[in-house]
CSV table of N, CA, C and O in Angstrom, one decimal:
chain,number,residue,atom,x,y,z
W,1,UNK,N,118.4,106.0,101.5
W,1,UNK,CA,117.3,106.7,102.1
W,1,UNK,C,117.3,106.8,103.6
W,1,UNK,O,116.5,107.4,104.2
W,2,UNK,N,118.3,106.3,104.2
W,2,UNK,CA,118.3,106.2,105.7
W,2,UNK,C,117.8,107.4,106.5
W,2,UNK,O,118.1,108.5,106.2
W,3,UNK,N,117.0,107.1,107.4
W,3,UNK,CA,116.4,108.1,108.3
W,3,UNK,C,116.8,107.8,109.7
W,3,UNK,O,117.1,106.7,110.1
W,4,UNK,N,116.8,108.8,110.6
W,4,UNK,CA,117.1,108.6,112.0
W,4,UNK,C,116.0,108.0,112.7
W,4,UNK,O,114.8,108.0,112.3
W,5,UNK,N,116.3,107.4,113.9
W,5,UNK,CA,115.3,106.7,114.7
W,5,UNK,C,114.2,107.7,115.2
W,5,UNK,O,113.0,107.3,115.2
W,6,UNK,N,114.6,108.9,115.4
W,6,UNK,CA,113.5,109.9,115.9
W,6,UNK,C,112.5,110.1,114.8
W,6,UNK,O,111.3,110.3,115.0
W,7,UNK,N,113.0,110.1,113.5
W,7,UNK,CA,112.1,110.3,112.4
W,7,UNK,C,111.2,109.0,112.2
W,7,UNK,O,110.0,109.2,111.8
W,8,UNK,N,111.7,107.8,112.4
W,8,UNK,CA,111.0,106.6,112.2
W,8,UNK,C,109.7,106.5,113.1
W,8,UNK,O,108.7,106.0,112.8
W,9,UNK,N,109.9,107.0,114.3
W,9,UNK,CA,108.8,106.9,115.3
W,9,UNK,C,107.5,107.7,114.9
W,9,UNK,O,106.4,107.4,115.3
W,10,UNK,N,107.7,108.6,114.0
W,10,UNK,CA,106.6,109.5,113.5
W,10,UNK,C,106.2,109.2,112.1
W,10,UNK,O,105.7,110.1,111.4
W,11,UNK,N,106.3,108.0,111.6
W,11,UNK,CA,106.0,107.6,110.3
W,11,UNK,C,104.9,106.5,110.3
W,11,UNK,O,104.7,105.8,111.3
W,12,UNK,N,104.1,106.4,109.3
W,12,UNK,CA,103.1,105.4,109.2
W,12,UNK,C,102.9,105.0,107.7
W,12,UNK,O,103.3,105.7,106.8
W,13,UNK,N,102.4,103.7,107.5
W,13,UNK,CA,102.3,103.1,106.2
W,13,UNK,C,100.9,103.4,105.6
W,13,UNK,O,99.9,103.3,106.3
W,14,UNK,N,100.9,103.8,104.3
W,14,UNK,CA,99.7,104.1,103.6
W,14,UNK,C,99.7,103.4,102.3
W,14,UNK,O,100.7,103.5,101.6
W,15,UNK,N,98.6,102.7,102.0
W,15,UNK,CA,98.4,102.0,100.7
W,15,UNK,C,97.3,102.8,99.9
W,15,UNK,O,96.2,102.9,100.4
W,16,UNK,N,97.7,103.3,98.8
W,16,UNK,CA,96.7,104.1,98.0
W,16,UNK,C,95.8,103.1,97.2
W,16,UNK,O,96.1,101.9,97.2
W,17,UNK,N,94.8,103.7,96.7
W,17,UNK,CA,93.8,102.8,95.9
W,17,UNK,C,94.4,102.2,94.7
W,17,UNK,O,93.9,101.1,94.3
W,18,UNK,N,95.5,102.8,94.1
W,18,UNK,CA,96.1,102.1,93.0
W,18,UNK,C,97.1,101.1,93.4
W,18,UNK,O,97.8,100.5,92.5
W,19,UNK,N,97.3,100.8,94.7
W,19,UNK,CA,98.2,99.7,95.1
W,19,UNK,C,99.5,100.3,95.5
W,19,UNK,O,100.3,99.5,96.1
W,20,UNK,N,99.8,101.5,95.2
W,20,UNK,CA,101.2,102.1,95.6
W,20,UNK,C,101.3,102.2,97.1
W,20,UNK,O,100.3,102.5,97.8
W,21,UNK,N,102.4,101.8,97.6
W,21,UNK,CA,102.7,101.9,99.1
W,21,UNK,C,103.6,103.0,99.4
W,21,UNK,O,104.6,103.2,98.8
W,22,UNK,N,103.2,103.8,100.4
W,22,UNK,CA,104.0,105.0,100.8
W,22,UNK,C,104.1,104.9,102.3
W,22,UNK,O,103.2,104.5,103.0
W,23,UNK,N,105.2,105.5,102.8
W,23,UNK,CA,105.4,105.7,104.2
W,23,UNK,C,105.3,107.3,104.3
W,23,UNK,O,105.9,108.0,103.6
W,24,UNK,N,104.4,107.7,105.1
W,24,UNK,CA,104.1,109.1,105.3
W,24,UNK,C,105.0,109.6,106.5
W,24,UNK,O,104.9,109.0,107.6
W,25,UNK,N,105.8,110.6,106.3
W,25,UNK,CA,106.7,111.1,107.3
W,25,UNK,C,106.0,112.0,108.2
W,25,UNK,O,104.8,112.4,108.0
W,26,UNK,N,106.7,112.5,109.2
W,26,UNK,CA,106.1,113.4,110.2
W,26,UNK,C,105.7,114.7,109.6
W,26,UNK,O,104.9,115.5,110.2
W,27,UNK,N,106.3,115.1,108.5
W,27,UNK,CA,106.0,116.3,107.8
W,27,UNK,C,104.7,116.2,107.0
W,27,UNK,O,104.2,117.1,106.4
W,28,UNK,N,104.1,115.0,106.9
W,28,UNK,CA,102.9,114.7,106.1
W,28,UNK,C,103.1,114.4,104.7
W,28,UNK,O,102.2,114.1,104.0
W,29,UNK,N,104.3,114.4,104.2
W,29,UNK,CA,104.6,114.1,102.8
W,29,UNK,C,105.0,112.6,102.7
W,29,UNK,O,105.7,112.1,103.5
W,30,UNK,N,104.6,111.9,101.6
W,30,UNK,CA,104.9,110.5,101.5
W,30,UNK,C,106.3,110.3,101.1
W,30,UNK,O,106.9,111.0,100.4
W,31,UNK,N,106.9,109.2,101.6
W,31,UNK,CA,108.2,108.7,101.3
W,31,UNK,C,108.0,107.4,100.5
W,31,UNK,O,107.3,106.5,100.9
W,32,UNK,N,108.4,107.3,99.2
W,32,UNK,CA,108.2,106.2,98.3
W,32,UNK,C,108.8,104.9,99.0
W,32,UNK,O,110.0,105.0,99.4
W,33,UNK,N,108.1,103.8,98.9
W,33,UNK,CA,108.6,102.5,99.4
W,33,UNK,C,108.6,101.6,98.3
W,33,UNK,O,107.6,101.4,97.6
W,34,UNK,N,109.7,101.0,97.9
W,34,UNK,CA,109.9,100.0,96.9
W,34,UNK,C,109.8,98.6,97.5
W,34,UNK,O,110.7,98.2,98.2
W,35,UNK,N,108.8,97.8,97.1
W,35,UNK,CA,108.7,96.5,97.7
W,35,UNK,C,109.9,95.6,97.4
W,35,UNK,O,110.2,94.6,98.1
W,36,UNK,N,110.6,95.9,96.2
W,36,UNK,CA,111.7,95.0,95.8
W,36,UNK,C,113.0,95.4,96.4
W,36,UNK,O,114.0,94.6,96.3
W,37,UNK,N,113.1,96.5,97.1
W,37,UNK,CA,114.4,96.9,97.8
W,37,UNK,C,114.1,97.2,99.2
W,37,UNK,O,113.7,98.3,99.5
W,38,UNK,N,114.3,96.2,100.1
W,38,UNK,CA,114.0,96.5,101.5
W,38,UNK,C,114.8,97.6,102.1
W,38,UNK,O,116.0,97.7,101.8
W,39,UNK,N,114.2,98.4,102.9
W,39,UNK,CA,114.9,99.5,103.7
W,39,UNK,C,114.3,99.4,105.1
W,39,UNK,O,113.4,100.1,105.4
W,40,UNK,N,114.9,98.6,105.9
W,40,UNK,CA,114.4,98.4,107.3
W,40,UNK,C,114.7,99.5,108.2
W,40,UNK,O,114.2,99.6,109.3
W,41,UNK,N,115.4,100.6,107.7
W,41,UNK,CA,115.6,101.8,108.5
W,41,UNK,C,114.3,102.5,108.8
W,41,UNK,O,114.2,103.2,109.8
W,42,UNK,N,113.3,102.4,107.9
W,42,UNK,CA,112.1,103.1,108.2
W,42,UNK,C,111.1,102.3,109.0
W,42,UNK,O,110.0,102.8,109.4
W,43,UNK,N,111.4,101.1,109.4
W,43,UNK,CA,110.5,100.2,110.2
W,43,UNK,C,110.8,100.5,111.7
W,43,UNK,O,111.9,100.3,112.1
W,44,UNK,N,109.7,100.9,112.4
W,44,UNK,CA,109.9,101.1,113.8
W,44,UNK,C,110.0,99.8,114.6
W,44,UNK,O,109.5,98.8,114.1
W,45,UNK,N,110.6,99.8,115.7
W,45,UNK,CA,110.7,98.7,116.6
W,45,UNK,C,112.0,97.9,116.5
W,45,UNK,O,113.0,98.4,116.1
W,46,UNK,N,112.0,96.7,117.0
W,46,UNK,CA,113.2,95.9,117.2
W,46,UNK,C,113.5,95.2,115.9
W,46,UNK,O,112.7,94.6,115.3
W,47,UNK,N,114.8,95.4,115.4
W,47,UNK,CA,115.2,94.8,114.1
W,47,UNK,C,116.5,94.1,114.4
W,47,UNK,O,117.6,94.6,114.1
W,48,UNK,N,116.5,92.9,114.8
W,48,UNK,CA,117.7,92.1,115.1
W,48,UNK,C,118.4,91.6,113.9
W,48,UNK,O,117.8,91.4,112.8
W,49,UNK,N,119.7,91.6,113.9
W,49,UNK,CA,120.5,91.0,112.8
W,49,UNK,C,121.0,89.6,113.3
W,49,UNK,O,121.6,89.4,114.3
W,50,UNK,N,120.7,88.6,112.4
W,50,UNK,CA,121.1,87.2,112.7
W,50,UNK,C,121.8,86.7,111.5
W,50,UNK,O,121.3,86.7,110.4
W,51,UNK,N,123.1,86.3,111.7
W,51,UNK,CA,123.9,85.8,110.6
W,51,UNK,C,124.0,86.8,109.4
W,51,UNK,O,123.9,86.4,108.3
W,52,UNK,N,124.1,88.1,109.7
W,52,UNK,CA,124.2,89.1,108.7
W,52,UNK,C,122.9,89.5,108.0
W,52,UNK,O,123.0,90.4,107.1
W,53,UNK,N,121.8,89.0,108.4
W,53,UNK,CA,120.5,89.4,107.9
W,53,UNK,C,119.7,90.1,108.9
W,53,UNK,O,119.5,89.6,110.0
W,54,UNK,N,119.3,91.3,108.6
W,54,UNK,CA,118.5,92.1,109.5
W,54,UNK,C,117.0,91.7,109.3
W,54,UNK,O,116.5,91.8,108.2
W,55,UNK,N,116.3,91.4,110.4
W,55,UNK,CA,114.9,91.0,110.4
W,55,UNK,C,114.1,92.1,111.1
W,55,UNK,O,114.6,92.9,111.8
W,56,UNK,N,112.7,91.9,110.9
W,56,UNK,CA,111.8,92.8,111.7
W,56,UNK,C,111.3,91.9,112.8
W,56,UNK,O,110.7,90.9,112.6
W,57,UNK,N,111.5,92.3,114.0
W,57,UNK,CA,111.1,91.5,115.2
W,57,UNK,C,109.6,91.5,115.4
W,57,UNK,O,108.9,92.4,114.9
W,58,UNK,N,109.1,90.5,116.0
W,58,UNK,CA,107.7,90.4,116.3
W,58,UNK,C,107.2,91.3,117.4
W,58,UNK,O,106.0,91.4,117.7
W,59,UNK,N,108.1,91.9,118.1
W,59,UNK,CA,107.8,92.8,119.2
W,59,UNK,C,108.4,94.2,118.9
W,59,UNK,O,109.3,94.3,118.1
W,60,UNK,N,107.9,95.2,119.6
W,60,UNK,CA,108.4,96.5,119.5
W,60,UNK,C,109.8,96.7,120.2
W,60,UNK,O,110.7,97.2,119.6
W,61,UNK,N,109.9,96.1,121.4
W,61,UNK,CA,111.1,96.2,122.2
W,61,UNK,C,111.8,94.9,122.2
W,61,UNK,O,111.2,93.8,121.9
W,62,UNK,N,113.1,94.9,122.4
W,62,UNK,CA,113.9,93.7,122.5
W,62,UNK,C,113.4,92.8,123.7
W,62,UNK,O,113.2,93.3,124.8
W,63,UNK,N,113.1,91.5,123.4
W,63,UNK,CA,112.6,90.7,124.5
W,63,UNK,C,113.7,90.3,125.5
W,63,UNK,O,114.9,90.5,125.3
W,64,UNK,N,113.3,89.8,126.7
W,64,UNK,CA,114.3,89.4,127.7
W,64,UNK,C,115.2,88.3,127.2
W,64,UNK,O,114.8,87.5,126.3
W,65,UNK,N,116.3,88.1,127.9
W,65,UNK,CA,117.3,87.1,127.5
W,65,UNK,C,116.6,85.7,127.7
W,65,UNK,O,115.9,85.4,128.6
W,66,UNK,N,116.9,84.8,126.7
W,66,UNK,CA,116.4,83.4,126.8
W,66,UNK,C,115.0,83.2,126.3
W,66,UNK,O,114.5,82.1,126.2
W,67,UNK,N,114.3,84.3,125.9
W,67,UNK,CA,112.9,84.1,125.3
W,67,UNK,C,113.0,84.0,123.8
W,67,UNK,O,113.6,84.8,123.2
W,68,UNK,N,112.3,83.0,123.3
W,68,UNK,CA,112.3,82.8,121.8
W,68,UNK,C,111.3,83.8,121.2
W,68,UNK,O,110.1,83.8,121.8
W,69,UNK,N,111.6,84.5,120.2
W,69,UNK,CA,110.7,85.4,119.5
W,69,UNK,C,110.7,85.1,118.1
W,69,UNK,O,111.7,84.8,117.5
W,70,UNK,N,109.5,85.2,117.5
W,70,UNK,CA,109.4,84.9,116.0
W,70,UNK,C,109.5,86.2,115.2
W,70,UNK,O,108.8,87.2,115.6
W,71,UNK,N,110.3,86.2,114.2
W,71,UNK,CA,110.4,87.4,113.3
W,71,UNK,C,109.2,87.3,112.4
W,71,UNK,O,108.5,86.3,112.3
W,72,UNK,N,108.9,88.4,111.7
W,72,UNK,CA,107.8,88.4,110.7
W,72,UNK,C,107.9,87.4,109.7
W,72,UNK,O,106.9,86.9,109.2
W,73,UNK,N,109.1,87.0,109.3
W,73,UNK,CA,109.3,86.0,108.3
W,73,UNK,C,109.1,84.6,108.8
W,73,UNK,O,109.1,83.6,108.0
W,74,UNK,N,109.0,84.4,110.1
W,74,UNK,CA,108.8,83.1,110.7
W,74,UNK,C,110.1,82.5,111.4
W,74,UNK,O,110.0,81.5,112.1
W,75,UNK,N,111.2,83.2,111.2
W,75,UNK,CA,112.4,82.7,111.9
W,75,UNK,C,112.4,82.9,113.4
W,75,UNK,O,111.9,84.0,113.8
W,76,UNK,N,112.8,81.9,114.1
W,76,UNK,CA,112.8,82.0,115.6
W,76,UNK,C,114.2,82.5,116.0
W,76,UNK,O,115.2,82.1,115.6
W,77,UNK,N,114.2,83.5,116.9
W,77,UNK,CA,115.4,84.1,117.5
W,77,UNK,C,115.3,84.1,119.0
W,77,UNK,O,114.3,84.5,119.6
W,78,UNK,N,116.4,83.5,119.6
W,78,UNK,CA,116.5,83.5,121.1
W,78,UNK,C,117.7,84.4,121.4
W,78,UNK,O,118.8,84.1,120.9
W,79,UNK,N,117.5,85.3,122.3
W,79,UNK,CA,118.7,86.1,122.7
W,79,UNK,C,119.5,85.3,123.6
W,79,UNK,O,119.0,84.7,124.6
W,80,UNK,N,120.8,85.3,123.4
W,80,UNK,CA,121.8,84.6,124.2
W,80,UNK,C,121.9,85.2,125.6
W,80,UNK,O,121.7,86.4,125.7
W,81,UNK,N,122.4,84.4,126.6
W,81,UNK,CA,122.6,85.0,127.9
W,81,UNK,C,123.7,86.0,128.0
W,81,UNK,O,123.7,86.9,128.7
W,82,UNK,N,124.8,85.7,127.2
W,82,UNK,CA,125.9,86.6,127.1
W,82,UNK,C,125.8,87.4,125.8
W,82,UNK,O,125.5,86.9,124.8
W,83,UNK,N,126.2,88.7,125.9
W,83,UNK,CA,126.2,89.5,124.7
W,83,UNK,C,127.1,89.0,123.7
W,83,UNK,O,128.3,88.6,124.0
W,84,UNK,N,126.7,88.9,122.5
W,84,UNK,CA,127.5,88.4,121.4
W,84,UNK,C,128.1,89.6,120.6
W,84,UNK,O,127.6,90.7,120.7
W,85,UNK,N,129.2,89.3,120.0
W,85,UNK,CA,129.8,90.3,119.1
W,85,UNK,C,128.8,90.7,118.0
W,85,UNK,O,128.1,89.8,117.5
W,86,UNK,N,128.6,92.0,117.8
W,86,UNK,CA,127.6,92.3,116.8
W,86,UNK,C,128.1,91.9,115.4
W,86,UNK,O,129.3,92.2,115.0
W,87,UNK,N,127.3,91.3,114.6
W,87,UNK,CA,127.6,90.9,113.3
W,87,UNK,C,127.2,92.0,112.3
W,87,UNK,O,126.2,92.7,112.5
W,88,UNK,N,128.0,92.2,111.3
W,88,UNK,CA,127.7,93.3,110.3
W,88,UNK,C,126.4,92.9,109.5
W,88,UNK,O,126.2,91.7,109.3
W,89,UNK,N,125.6,93.8,109.2
W,89,UNK,CA,124.3,93.6,108.5
W,89,UNK,C,124.7,93.6,107.0
W,89,UNK,O,125.2,94.6,106.5
W,90,UNK,N,124.5,92.4,106.4
W,90,UNK,CA,124.9,92.3,104.9
W,90,UNK,C,123.7,92.7,104.1
W,90,UNK,O,123.8,93.3,103.0
W,91,UNK,N,122.5,92.3,104.5
W,91,UNK,CA,121.3,92.7,103.8
W,91,UNK,C,120.0,92.5,104.7
W,91,UNK,O,120.1,91.9,105.7
W,92,UNK,N,118.9,93.1,104.2
W,92,UNK,CA,117.7,93.1,105.0
W,92,UNK,C,116.8,91.9,104.5
W,92,UNK,O,116.9,91.6,103.3
W,93,UNK,N,116.1,91.3,105.4
W,93,UNK,CA,115.3,90.1,105.0
W,93,UNK,C,114.1,90.6,104.1
W,93,UNK,O,113.2,91.3,104.5
W,94,UNK,N,114.0,90.0,102.9
W,94,UNK,CA,113.0,90.3,102.0
W,94,UNK,C,111.6,89.8,102.5
W,94,UNK,O,110.6,90.5,102.3
W,95,UNK,N,111.6,88.6,103.1
W,95,UNK,CA,110.3,88.1,103.6
W,95,UNK,C,109.7,88.9,104.7
W,95,UNK,O,108.5,89.2,104.7
W,96,UNK,N,110.5,89.4,105.6
W,96,UNK,CA,110.0,90.3,106.7
W,96,UNK,C,109.5,91.6,106.1
W,96,UNK,O,108.5,92.1,106.5
W,97,UNK,N,110.2,92.1,105.1
W,97,UNK,CA,109.8,93.3,104.4
W,97,UNK,C,108.5,93.2,103.7
W,97,UNK,O,107.6,94.0,103.9
W,98,UNK,N,108.2,92.1,103.0
W,98,UNK,CA,107.0,91.8,102.3
W,98,UNK,C,105.8,91.7,103.3
W,98,UNK,O,104.7,92.2,103.1
W,99,UNK,N,106.1,91.0,104.4
W,99,UNK,CA,105.0,90.8,105.5
W,99,UNK,C,104.7,92.2,106.1
W,99,UNK,O,103.5,92.5,106.3
W,100,UNK,N,105.7,93.0,106.4
W,100,UNK,CA,105.5,94.3,106.9
W,100,UNK,C,104.7,95.2,106.0
W,100,UNK,O,103.8,96.0,106.4
W,101,UNK,N,105.0,95.1,104.7
W,101,UNK,CA,104.3,95.9,103.7
W,101,UNK,C,102.9,95.4,103.4
W,101,UNK,O,102.0,96.2,102.9
W,102,UNK,N,102.6,94.2,103.8
W,102,UNK,CA,101.3,93.6,103.5
W,102,UNK,C,101.2,93.1,102.1
W,102,UNK,O,100.1,92.9,101.5
W,103,UNK,N,102.3,92.8,101.4
W,103,UNK,CA,102.3,92.3,100.0
W,103,UNK,C,101.9,90.8,100.0
W,103,UNK,O,102.2,90.1,101.0
W,104,UNK,N,101.3,90.3,99.0
W,104,UNK,CA,101.0,88.9,98.8
W,104,UNK,C,102.1,88.1,98.2
W,104,UNK,O,102.8,88.5,97.4
């Protein structure tokens, strides 16, 4: 389902009365969101990858070096002083995804 970053900035989350969750695109048409299959490409903001897992950051922009930031799932991330080699993203964090969607 991957979307570009420019598309992500113009999307918003909508929960219908029947409980279905949709992301509405900039064209006004809903994009189906499956709670069981995370797709962090549609989430705006900072999405750091830690040990192969991509999380949703607690901030919109990347924080300064050395500042500890809490991800939506509760994991603490501190940016190192020296840039690290980027690790490949193996999967998206389900806990961050559920918190972002507002699922119980």
